[in-house]
Amino acid sequence: MKIGLVLLKCLNLLEVILILFSRIMKKFSAAILTLLILGCAKSFAQCEIKNRVLADGSMVYYSNPEVFYTTKSKSLKINIVTDKENYFVALQPTPFPEKKTGKKITDDLIIYLADKKSYKLAHFDTQYIANDSVMQVLYLIDAKDLDAFSKFEAMTAAINMKGTEFIRDYNFKLHKDEIVKQLACFLKKD
């Protein structure tokens, strides 16, 4: 009789443990599922292409800028901008100079890719956007270099933005493959 009672209590205790374990696993599984969904959503969001109409009526397409370089006092964001005929690397430095000084930026950009070659991108335009709260410098990717920029991550950029703190070579640590990713989004949609 005592053995049966002890066995019954053990079975009840085991049942409670299994129920608790099951509830914990359901919550854990829900948490993992949520993380997977968020991770997938972020990977799909990387191909989010936006557009805007310029003052001349032409349409440009772009993706969100990503931080390429950052310190406590400055950062450099990068993204791809296209009019579907030409592709541009857009750099957004922070801090940036006032418009009068910023409009004088005309030097070209040299980017070294992982293929250990350097590529010269011609300065195209310096823009002040979002009510002048962001300065963006556009550099034209030569059509013959588009394939290399689509395959190899950026390693270093020789930047000479006169009037800013961005006058030197920058070894990229963050989002080195951002140009490749963004170009893949644009080129697959073309």
Coordinates of N, CA and C in Angstrom, one line a residue:
M1 N 0.8 -1.2 0.0 CA 0.0 0.0 0.0 C 0.9 1.3 0.0
K2 N 1.9 1.3 0.9 CA 2.8 2.5 0.9 C 3.5 2.6 -0.4
I3 N 3.9 1.5 -0.9 CA 4.7 1.6 -2.2 C 3.8 2.1 -3.3
G4 N 2.6 1.7 -3.3 CA 1.6 2.2 -4.3 C 1.4 3.7 -4.2
L5 N 1.3 4.2 -2.9 CA 1.0 5.6 -2.6 C 2.3 6.4 -3.0
V6 N 3.4 5.9 -2.7 CA 4.7 6.6 -3.1 C 4.8 6.6 -4.6
L7 N 4.5 5.5 -5.2 CA 4.6 5.5 -6.7 C 3.6 6.4 -7.3
L8 N 2.4 6.5 -6.8 CA 1.4 7.5 -7.3 C 1.8 8.9 -7.1
K9 N 2.5 9.2 -6.0 CA 3.0 10.6 -5.7 C 4.1 10.9 -6.7
C10 N 5.0 9.9 -7.0 CA 6.1 10.1 -7.9 C 5.5 10.4 -9.3
L11 N 4.5 9.6 -9.7 CA 3.9 9.8 -11.0 C 3.2 11.2 -11.1
N12 N 2.6 11.6 -10.1 CA 2.0 13.0 -10.0 C 3.1 14.0 -10.2
L13 N 4.2 13.8 -9.4 CA 5.3 14.8 -9.5 C 5.9 14.8 -10.9
L14 N 6.1 13.7 -11.5 CA 6.6 13.6 -12.8 C 5.7 14.3 -13.8
E15 N 4.4 14.1 -13.6 CA 3.4 14.7 -14.5 C 3.5 16.2 -14.4
V16 N 3.6 16.8 -13.2 CA 3.8 18.2 -13.0 C 5.1 18.7 -13.6
I17 N 6.2 18.0 -13.5 CA 7.4 18.3 -14.1 C 7.3 18.4 -15.6
L18 N 6.7 17.4 -16.2 CA 6.5 17.3 -17.6 C 5.6 18.5 -18.1
I19 N 4.6 18.8 -17.4 CA 3.7 19.9 -17.7 C 4.5 21.2 -17.7
L20 N 5.3 21.4 -16.6 CA 6.1 22.7 -16.5 C 7.1 22.7 -17.6
F21 N 7.8 21.6 -17.9 CA 8.8 21.5 -18.9 C 8.1 21.8 -20.3
S22 N 7.0 21.3 -20.5 CA 6.3 21.6 -21.8 C 5.9 23.0 -21.9
R23 N 5.5 23.7 -20.9 CA 5.2 25.1 -20.9 C 6.4 25.9 -21.2
I24 N 7.5 25.6 -20.5 CA 8.8 26.3 -20.7 C 9.3 26.1 -22.2
M25 N 9.2 24.9 -22.7 CA 9.6 24.7 -24.1 C 8.7 25.4 -25.1
K26 N 7.4 25.5 -24.8 CA 6.5 26.3 -25.7 C 7.0 27.8 -25.7
K27 N 7.3 28.3 -24.5 CA 7.7 29.7 -24.5 C 9.1 29.9 -25.1
F28 N 10.0 28.9 -24.9 CA 11.3 28.9 -25.5 C 11.2 28.8 -27.0
S29 N 10.3 27.9 -27.5 CA 10.1 27.8 -28.9 C 9.5 29.0 -29.5
A30 N 8.6 29.6 -28.8 CA 8.0 30.9 -29.3 C 9.0 32.0 -29.4
A31 N 10.0 32.0 -28.4 CA 11.0 33.0 -28.5 C 11.9 32.8 -29.7
I32 N 12.3 31.5 -29.9 CA 13.2 31.2 -31.0 C 12.5 31.5 -32.3
L33 N 11.2 31.2 -32.4 CA 10.4 31.4 -33.6 C 10.4 33.0 -33.9
T34 N 10.2 33.7 -32.8 CA 10.1 35.2 -33.0 C 11.4 35.7 -33.5
L35 N 12.6 35.2 -32.9 CA 13.9 35.7 -33.4 C 14.1 35.3 -34.8
L36 N 13.7 34.1 -35.2 CA 13.9 33.7 -36.6 C 13.1 34.6 -37.5
I37 N 11.8 34.9 -37.2 CA 11.0 35.8 -38.0 C 11.6 37.2 -38.1
L38 N 12.1 37.7 -37.0 CA 12.7 39.0 -37.0 C 14.0 39.0 -37.9
G39 N 14.8 37.9 -37.8 CA 16.0 37.8 -38.6 C 15.7 37.7 -40.0
C40 N 14.6 37.0 -40.4 CA 14.2 36.9 -41.8 C 13.7 38.2 -42.3
A41 N 13.0 38.9 -41.5 CA 12.4 40.2 -41.9 C 13.6 41.2 -42.1
K42 N 14.6 41.1 -41.3 CA 15.8 42.0 -41.5 C 16.5 41.7 -42.8
S43 N 16.6 40.4 -43.1 CA 17.3 40.1 -44.3 C 16.5 40.5 -45.5
F44 N 15.2 40.4 -45.5 CA 14.4 40.9 -46.6 C 14.4 42.4 -46.7
A45 N 14.5 43.1 -45.5 CA 14.5 44.5 -45.5 C 15.8 45.1 -46.1
Q46 N 16.9 44.3 -46.2 CA 18.1 44.8 -46.9 C 17.9 45.1 -48.3
C47 N 16.8 44.6 -48.9 CA 16.6 44.9 -50.3 C 15.4 45.9 -50.5
E48 N 15.2 46.7 -49.4 CA 14.1 47.7 -49.5 C 14.7 48.9 -50.3
I49 N 14.1 49.0 -51.5 CA 14.5 50.1 -52.4 C 13.5 51.2 -52.3
K50 N 14.0 52.4 -52.1 CA 13.1 53.6 -52.0 C 13.3 54.4 -53.2
N51 N 12.5 55.4 -53.5 CA 12.6 56.3 -54.6 C 12.2 57.7 -54.2
R52 N 12.7 58.7 -55.0 CA 12.2 60.0 -54.8 C 12.4 60.8 -56.2
V53 N 11.5 61.7 -56.4 CA 11.6 62.5 -57.6 C 12.4 63.8 -57.3
L54 N 13.4 64.0 -58.2 CA 14.2 65.2 -58.0 C 13.5 66.4 -58.6
A55 N 14.1 67.6 -58.3 CA 13.6 68.8 -58.8 C 13.4 68.9 -60.3
D56 N 14.2 68.2 -61.0 CA 14.1 68.2 -62.5 C 13.1 67.2 -63.0
G57 N 12.4 66.5 -62.1 CA 11.4 65.6 -62.5 C 11.9 64.1 -62.7
S58 N 13.2 63.9 -62.6 CA 13.7 62.6 -62.8 C 13.6 61.8 -61.5
M59 N 13.6 60.5 -61.6 CA 13.4 59.6 -60.5 C 14.7 59.0 -60.1
V60 N 15.0 58.9 -58.8 CA 16.2 58.2 -58.4 C 15.8 57.1 -57.4
Y61 N 16.5 56.1 -57.3 CA 16.2 54.9 -56.4 C 17.4 54.8 -55.5
Y62 N 17.1 54.4 -54.3 CA 18.2 54.3 -53.3 C 17.8 53.4 -52.2
S63 N 18.8 53.0 -51.4 CA 18.5 52.1 -50.3 C 19.0 52.9 -49.0
N64 N 18.6 52.4 -47.9 CA 19.0 53.1 -46.6 C 20.5 53.1 -46.5
P65 N 21.1 54.2 -46.0 CA 22.5 54.2 -45.8 C 22.9 53.4 -44.6
E66 N 24.1 52.8 -44.7 CA 24.6 52.0 -43.5 C 25.9 52.6 -43.1
V67 N 26.2 52.5 -41.8 CA 27.4 53.0 -41.2 C 28.6 52.2 -41.7
F68 N 29.6 52.9 -42.3 CA 30.8 52.3 -42.8 C 32.0 52.5 -41.9
Y69 N 31.9 53.6 -41.2 CA 33.0 54.0 -40.3 C 32.4 54.9 -39.2
T70 N 32.9 54.6 -38.0 CA 32.3 55.4 -36.9 C 33.4 55.6 -35.8
T71 N 33.4 56.7 -35.1 CA 34.2 57.0 -33.9 C 33.2 57.8 -33.0
K72 N 33.7 58.2 -31.9 CA 32.9 59.0 -30.9 C 32.5 60.3 -31.6
S73 N 33.4 60.9 -32.4 CA 33.2 62.2 -32.9 C 32.7 62.3 -34.4
K74 N 32.8 61.2 -35.1 CA 32.3 61.2 -36.5 C 31.9 59.9 -37.0
S75 N 31.1 59.9 -38.1 CA 30.7 58.7 -38.7 C 30.5 58.9 -40.2
L76 N 30.6 57.9 -41.0 CA 30.5 57.9 -42.4 C 29.5 56.8 -42.8
K77 N 28.4 57.2 -43.4 CA 27.4 56.3 -43.9 C 27.5 56.2 -45.5
I78 N 27.1 55.0 -46.0 CA 27.2 54.8 -47.4 C 26.0 54.1 -47.9
N79 N 25.6 54.4 -49.1 CA 24.5 53.7 -49.8 C 24.7 53.9 -51.3
I80 N 23.9 53.1 -52.0 CA 23.9 53.1 -53.5 C 22.7 54.0 -53.9
V81 N 22.9 54.8 -54.9 CA 21.8 55.6 -55.5 C 21.9 55.4 -57.0
T82 N 20.8 55.2 -57.7 CA 20.8 55.0 -59.1 C 19.6 55.7 -59.8
D83 N 19.8 56.0 -61.1 CA 18.7 56.5 -61.9 C 18.3 55.4 -62.9
K84 N 18.8 54.2 -62.7 CA 18.6 53.0 -63.5 C 19.6 53.0 -64.7
E85 N 20.3 54.1 -64.9 CA 21.3 54.1 -66.0 C 22.7 54.1 -65.4
N86 N 22.8 54.9 -64.3 CA 24.1 55.1 -63.7 C 24.0 54.7 -62.2
Y87 N 25.1 54.2 -61.6 CA 25.1 53.8 -60.2 C 26.1 54.7 -59.5
F88 N 25.7 55.2 -58.3 CA 26.5 56.1 -57.5 C 26.7 55.5 -56.1
V89 N 27.9 55.7 -55.6 CA 28.2 55.5 -54.2 C 27.9 56.9 -53.5
A90 N 27.0 56.9 -52.5 CA 26.7 58.1 -51.8 C 27.3 58.0 -50.4
L91 N 28.1 59.0 -50.1 CA 28.7 59.1 -48.7 C 28.0 60.2 -48.0
Q92 N 27.7 59.9 -46.7 CA 27.1 60.9 -45.8 C 28.0 61.0 -44.6
P93 N 28.8 62.1 -44.5 CA 29.7 62.3 -43.4 C 29.0 63.0 -42.3
T94 N 29.3 62.7 -41.0 CA 28.8 63.5 -39.9 C 30.0 63.7 -39.0
P95 N 30.4 64.9 -38.6 CA 29.7 66.1 -38.9 C 30.1 66.5 -40.4
F96 N 29.3 67.5 -40.9 CA 29.6 67.9 -42.3 C 29.6 69.5 -42.3
P97 N 30.3 70.0 -43.3 CA 30.4 71.5 -43.3 C 29.1 72.2 -43.8
E98 N 29.1 73.5 -43.6 CA 28.0 74.3 -44.1 C 27.9 74.2 -45.6
K99 N 26.8 74.5 -46.2 CA 26.6 74.4 -47.6 C 27.7 75.1 -48.5
K100 N 28.0 76.3 -48.1 CA 29.0 77.1 -48.9 C 30.3 76.3 -49.0
T101 N 30.8 75.7 -47.9 CA 32.0 74.9 -47.9 C 31.8 73.6 -48.6
G102 N 30.7 72.9 -48.3 CA 30.4 71.6 -48.8 C 30.3 71.5 -50.3
K103 N 29.7 72.5 -50.9 CA 29.6 72.6 -52.3 C 30.9 72.7 -53.1
K104 N 32.0 73.0 -52.3 CA 33.3 73.0 -52.9 C 34.0 71.6 -53.0
I105 N 33.3 70.6 -52.5 CA 33.9 69.3 -52.5 C 33.8 68.8 -53.9
T106 N 34.9 68.5 -54.6 CA 34.9 68.1 -56.0 C 35.9 66.9 -56.3
D107 N 36.7 66.6 -55.3 CA 37.7 65.5 -55.5 C 37.0 64.2 -55.7
D108 N 37.7 63.3 -56.5 CA 37.2 62.0 -56.7 C 37.4 61.1 -55.5
L109 N 36.8 59.9 -55.5 CA 36.9 59.0 -54.4 C 37.7 57.7 -55.0
I110 N 38.6 57.3 -54.2 CA 39.4 56.0 -54.6 C 38.9 55.0 -53.6
I111 N 38.4 53.8 -54.1 CA 38.0 52.7 -53.2 C 38.9 51.5 -53.6
Y112 N 39.4 50.9 -52.6 CA 40.1 49.6 -52.7 C 39.2 48.5 -52.3
L113 N 39.0 47.6 -53.3 CA 38.1 46.4 -53.0 C 38.9 45.2 -52.6
A114 N 38.2 44.1 -52.2 CA 38.9 42.9 -51.7 C 39.7 42.2 -52.8
D115 N 39.5 42.6 -54.1 CA 40.3 42.0 -55.2 C 41.7 42.7 -55.3
K116 N 42.0 43.5 -54.3 CA 43.2 44.2 -54.1 C 43.5 45.2 -55.3
K117 N 42.5 45.7 -55.9 CA 42.6 46.7 -56.9 C 42.0 48.0 -56.4
S118 N 42.4 49.2 -57.0 CA 41.8 50.4 -56.6 C 40.9 50.9 -57.8
Y119 N 39.8 51.6 -57.4 CA 38.9 52.0 -58.4 C 38.6 53.5 -58.1
K120 N 38.7 54.3 -59.2 CA 38.4 55.7 -59.0 C 36.9 56.0 -59.4
L121 N 36.3 56.7 -58.5 CA 34.9 57.0 -58.7 C 34.8 58.6 -58.8
A122 N 34.3 59.0 -60.0 CA 34.3 60.5 -60.2 C 33.3 61.2 -59.4
H123 N 33.7 62.3 -58.8 CA 32.7 63.1 -58.0 C 31.6 63.5 -59.0
F124 N 30.4 63.4 -58.5 CA 29.2 63.7 -59.4 C 28.5 64.9 -58.8
D125 N 28.2 64.9 -57.5 CA 27.4 66.0 -56.9 C 27.5 66.0 -55.4
T126 N 27.4 67.1 -54.8 CA 27.3 67.3 -53.4 C 25.9 67.8 -53.1
Q127 N 25.1 67.1 -52.3 CA 23.7 67.5 -52.0 C 23.5 67.7 -50.5
Y128 N 22.6 68.6 -50.2 CA 22.1 68.8 -48.9 C 20.7 68.4 -48.9
I129 N 20.3 67.3 -48.2 CA 19.0 66.8 -48.2 C 18.3 66.8 -46.8
A130 N 17.1 66.4 -46.8 CA 16.3 66.4 -45.5 C 16.4 67.8 -44.8
N131 N 16.0 68.8 -45.5 CA 16.1 70.2 -45.0 C 17.5 70.6 -44.5
D132 N 18.4 70.2 -45.3 CA 19.9 70.5 -45.0 C 20.4 69.8 -43.7
S133 N 19.7 68.8 -43.3 CA 20.2 68.1 -42.1 C 21.2 66.9 -42.4
V134 N 21.3 66.6 -43.7 CA 22.2 65.6 -44.2 C 23.0 66.1 -45.4
M135 N 24.3 65.9 -45.4 CA 25.1 66.2 -46.6 C 25.4 64.8 -47.3
Q136 N 25.2 64.8 -48.6 CA 25.4 63.5 -49.3 C 26.3 63.9 -50.5
V137 N 27.4 63.1 -50.6 CA 28.3 63.3 -51.8 C 28.2 62.1 -52.7
L138 N 27.8 62.3 -53.9 CA 27.6 61.2 -54.9 C 28.9 61.1 -55.8
Y139 N 29.3 59.8 -55.9 CA 30.4 59.4 -56.7 C 30.0 58.4 -57.7
L140 N 30.3 58.6 -59.0 CA 29.8 57.8 -60.1 C 30.7 56.5 -60.2
I141 N 30.0 55.3 -60.2 CA 30.7 54.1 -60.4 C 30.8 53.9 -61.9
D142 N 32.0 53.8 -62.4 CA 32.2 53.6 -63.9 C 31.6 52.3 -64.3
A143 N 30.9 52.3 -65.4 CA 30.1 51.1 -65.9 C 31.0 49.9 -66.0
K144 N 32.3 50.1 -66.3 CA 33.2 48.9 -66.5 C 33.6 48.3 -65.1
D145 N 33.4 49.1 -64.0 CA 33.8 48.6 -62.7 C 32.6 48.1 -61.9
L146 N 31.4 48.2 -62.5 CA 30.2 47.7 -61.8 C 30.3 46.3 -61.4
D147 N 30.8 45.4 -62.2 CA 30.9 44.0 -61.9 C 31.8 43.8 -60.7
A148 N 32.9 44.5 -60.6 CA 33.8 44.3 -59.5 C 33.2 44.8 -58.2
F149 N 32.5 45.9 -58.2 CA 31.7 46.4 -57.1 C 30.6 45.5 -56.6
S150 N 30.1 44.7 -57.6 CA 29.1 43.7 -57.3 C 29.6 42.4 -56.7
K151 N 30.9 42.2 -56.7 CA 31.5 41.0 -56.3 C 32.4 41.1 -55.0
F152 N 33.1 42.2 -54.9 CA 34.1 42.4 -53.9 C 33.8 43.4 -52.9
E153 N 34.0 43.1 -51.6 CA 33.7 44.1 -50.6 C 34.7 45.2 -50.5
A154 N 34.3 46.3 -50.0 CA 35.2 47.5 -49.9 C 36.1 47.3 -48.7
M155 N 37.3 47.6 -48.9 CA 38.3 47.5 -47.8 C 38.8 48.9 -47.3
T156 N 39.1 49.8 -48.2 CA 39.6 51.1 -47.9 C 39.1 52.1 -48.8
A157 N 38.9 53.3 -48.4 CA 38.6 54.4 -49.2 C 39.5 55.6 -48.9
A158 N 40.0 56.2 -50.0 CA 40.8 57.4 -49.9 C 39.9 58.6 -50.2
I159 N 39.6 59.3 -49.1 CA 38.6 60.3 -49.2 C 39.2 61.7 -48.9
N160 N 38.8 62.6 -49.8 CA 39.3 64.0 -49.6 C 38.1 64.9 -49.7
M161 N 37.4 65.0 -48.6 CA 36.2 66.0 -48.6 C 36.7 67.2 -47.9
K162 N 37.2 68.1 -48.7 CA 37.7 69.4 -48.1 C 36.7 70.1 -47.3
G163 N 37.1 70.6 -46.1 CA 36.1 71.3 -45.3 C 35.4 70.4 -44.3
T164 N 35.7 69.0 -44.4 CA 35.2 68.1 -43.4 C 36.3 67.4 -42.7
E165 N 36.0 66.6 -41.7 CA 37.0 65.8 -41.0 C 37.4 64.5 -41.8
F166 N 36.9 64.4 -43.0 CA 37.1 63.2 -43.8 C 38.1 63.4 -44.9
I167 N 39.4 63.6 -44.4 CA 40.5 63.7 -45.4 C 41.6 62.8 -45.0
R168 N 41.4 61.5 -45.5 CA 42.4 60.5 -45.2 C 41.9 59.2 -45.8
D169 N 42.7 58.1 -45.6 CA 42.3 56.8 -46.0 C 41.5 56.2 -44.8
Y170 N 40.4 55.5 -45.1 CA 39.6 54.8 -44.1 C 39.6 53.3 -44.4
N171 N 40.0 52.6 -43.4 CA 39.9 51.1 -43.5 C 38.6 50.8 -42.9
F172 N 37.7 50.2 -43.7 CA 36.4 49.9 -43.3 C 36.4 48.7 -42.4
K173 N 35.6 48.8 -41.3 CA 35.4 47.7 -40.4 C 34.0 47.2 -40.3
L174 N 33.1 48.1 -40.6 CA 31.6 47.8 -40.5 C 31.1 47.7 -41.9
H175 N 30.2 46.8 -42.1 CA 29.4 46.6 -43.4 C 30.3 46.7 -44.6
K176 N 31.4 46.1 -44.6 CA 32.3 46.1 -45.8 C 31.6 45.6 -47.1
D177 N 30.6 44.7 -46.9 CA 29.9 44.1 -48.0 C 28.6 44.9 -48.4
E178 N 28.4 46.0 -47.8 CA 27.2 46.8 -48.1 C 27.0 47.2 -49.5
I179 N 28.1 47.6 -50.2 CA 28.0 48.0 -51.6 C 27.6 46.8 -52.4
V180 N 28.2 45.6 -52.1 CA 27.8 44.4 -52.8 C 26.4 44.0 -52.6
K181 N 25.9 44.1 -51.4 CA 24.5 43.8 -51.1 C 23.5 44.7 -51.7
Q182 N 23.8 46.0 -51.7 CA 22.9 47.0 -52.2 C 22.9 46.9 -53.8
L183 N 24.0 46.7 -54.4 CA 24.1 46.6 -55.8 C 23.3 45.3 -56.3
A184 N 23.4 44.2 -55.5 CA 22.7 43.0 -55.8 C 21.2 43.2 -55.8
C185 N 20.7 44.0 -54.9 CA 19.3 44.4 -54.9 C 18.9 45.1 -56.1
F186 N 19.7 46.1 -56.5 CA 19.3 47.0 -57.6 C 19.5 46.2 -58.9
L187 N 20.5 45.4 -59.1 CA 20.8 44.7 -60.3 C 19.8 43.6 -60.6
K188 N 19.3 43.0 -59.5 CA 18.4 41.9 -59.7 C 17.0 42.4 -60.1
K189 N 16.7 43.7 -59.8 CA 15.4 44.3 -60.1 C 15.5 45.0 -61.5
D190 N 16.7 45.2 -62.0 CA 16.7 45.8 -63.3 C 16.2 44.9 -64.4

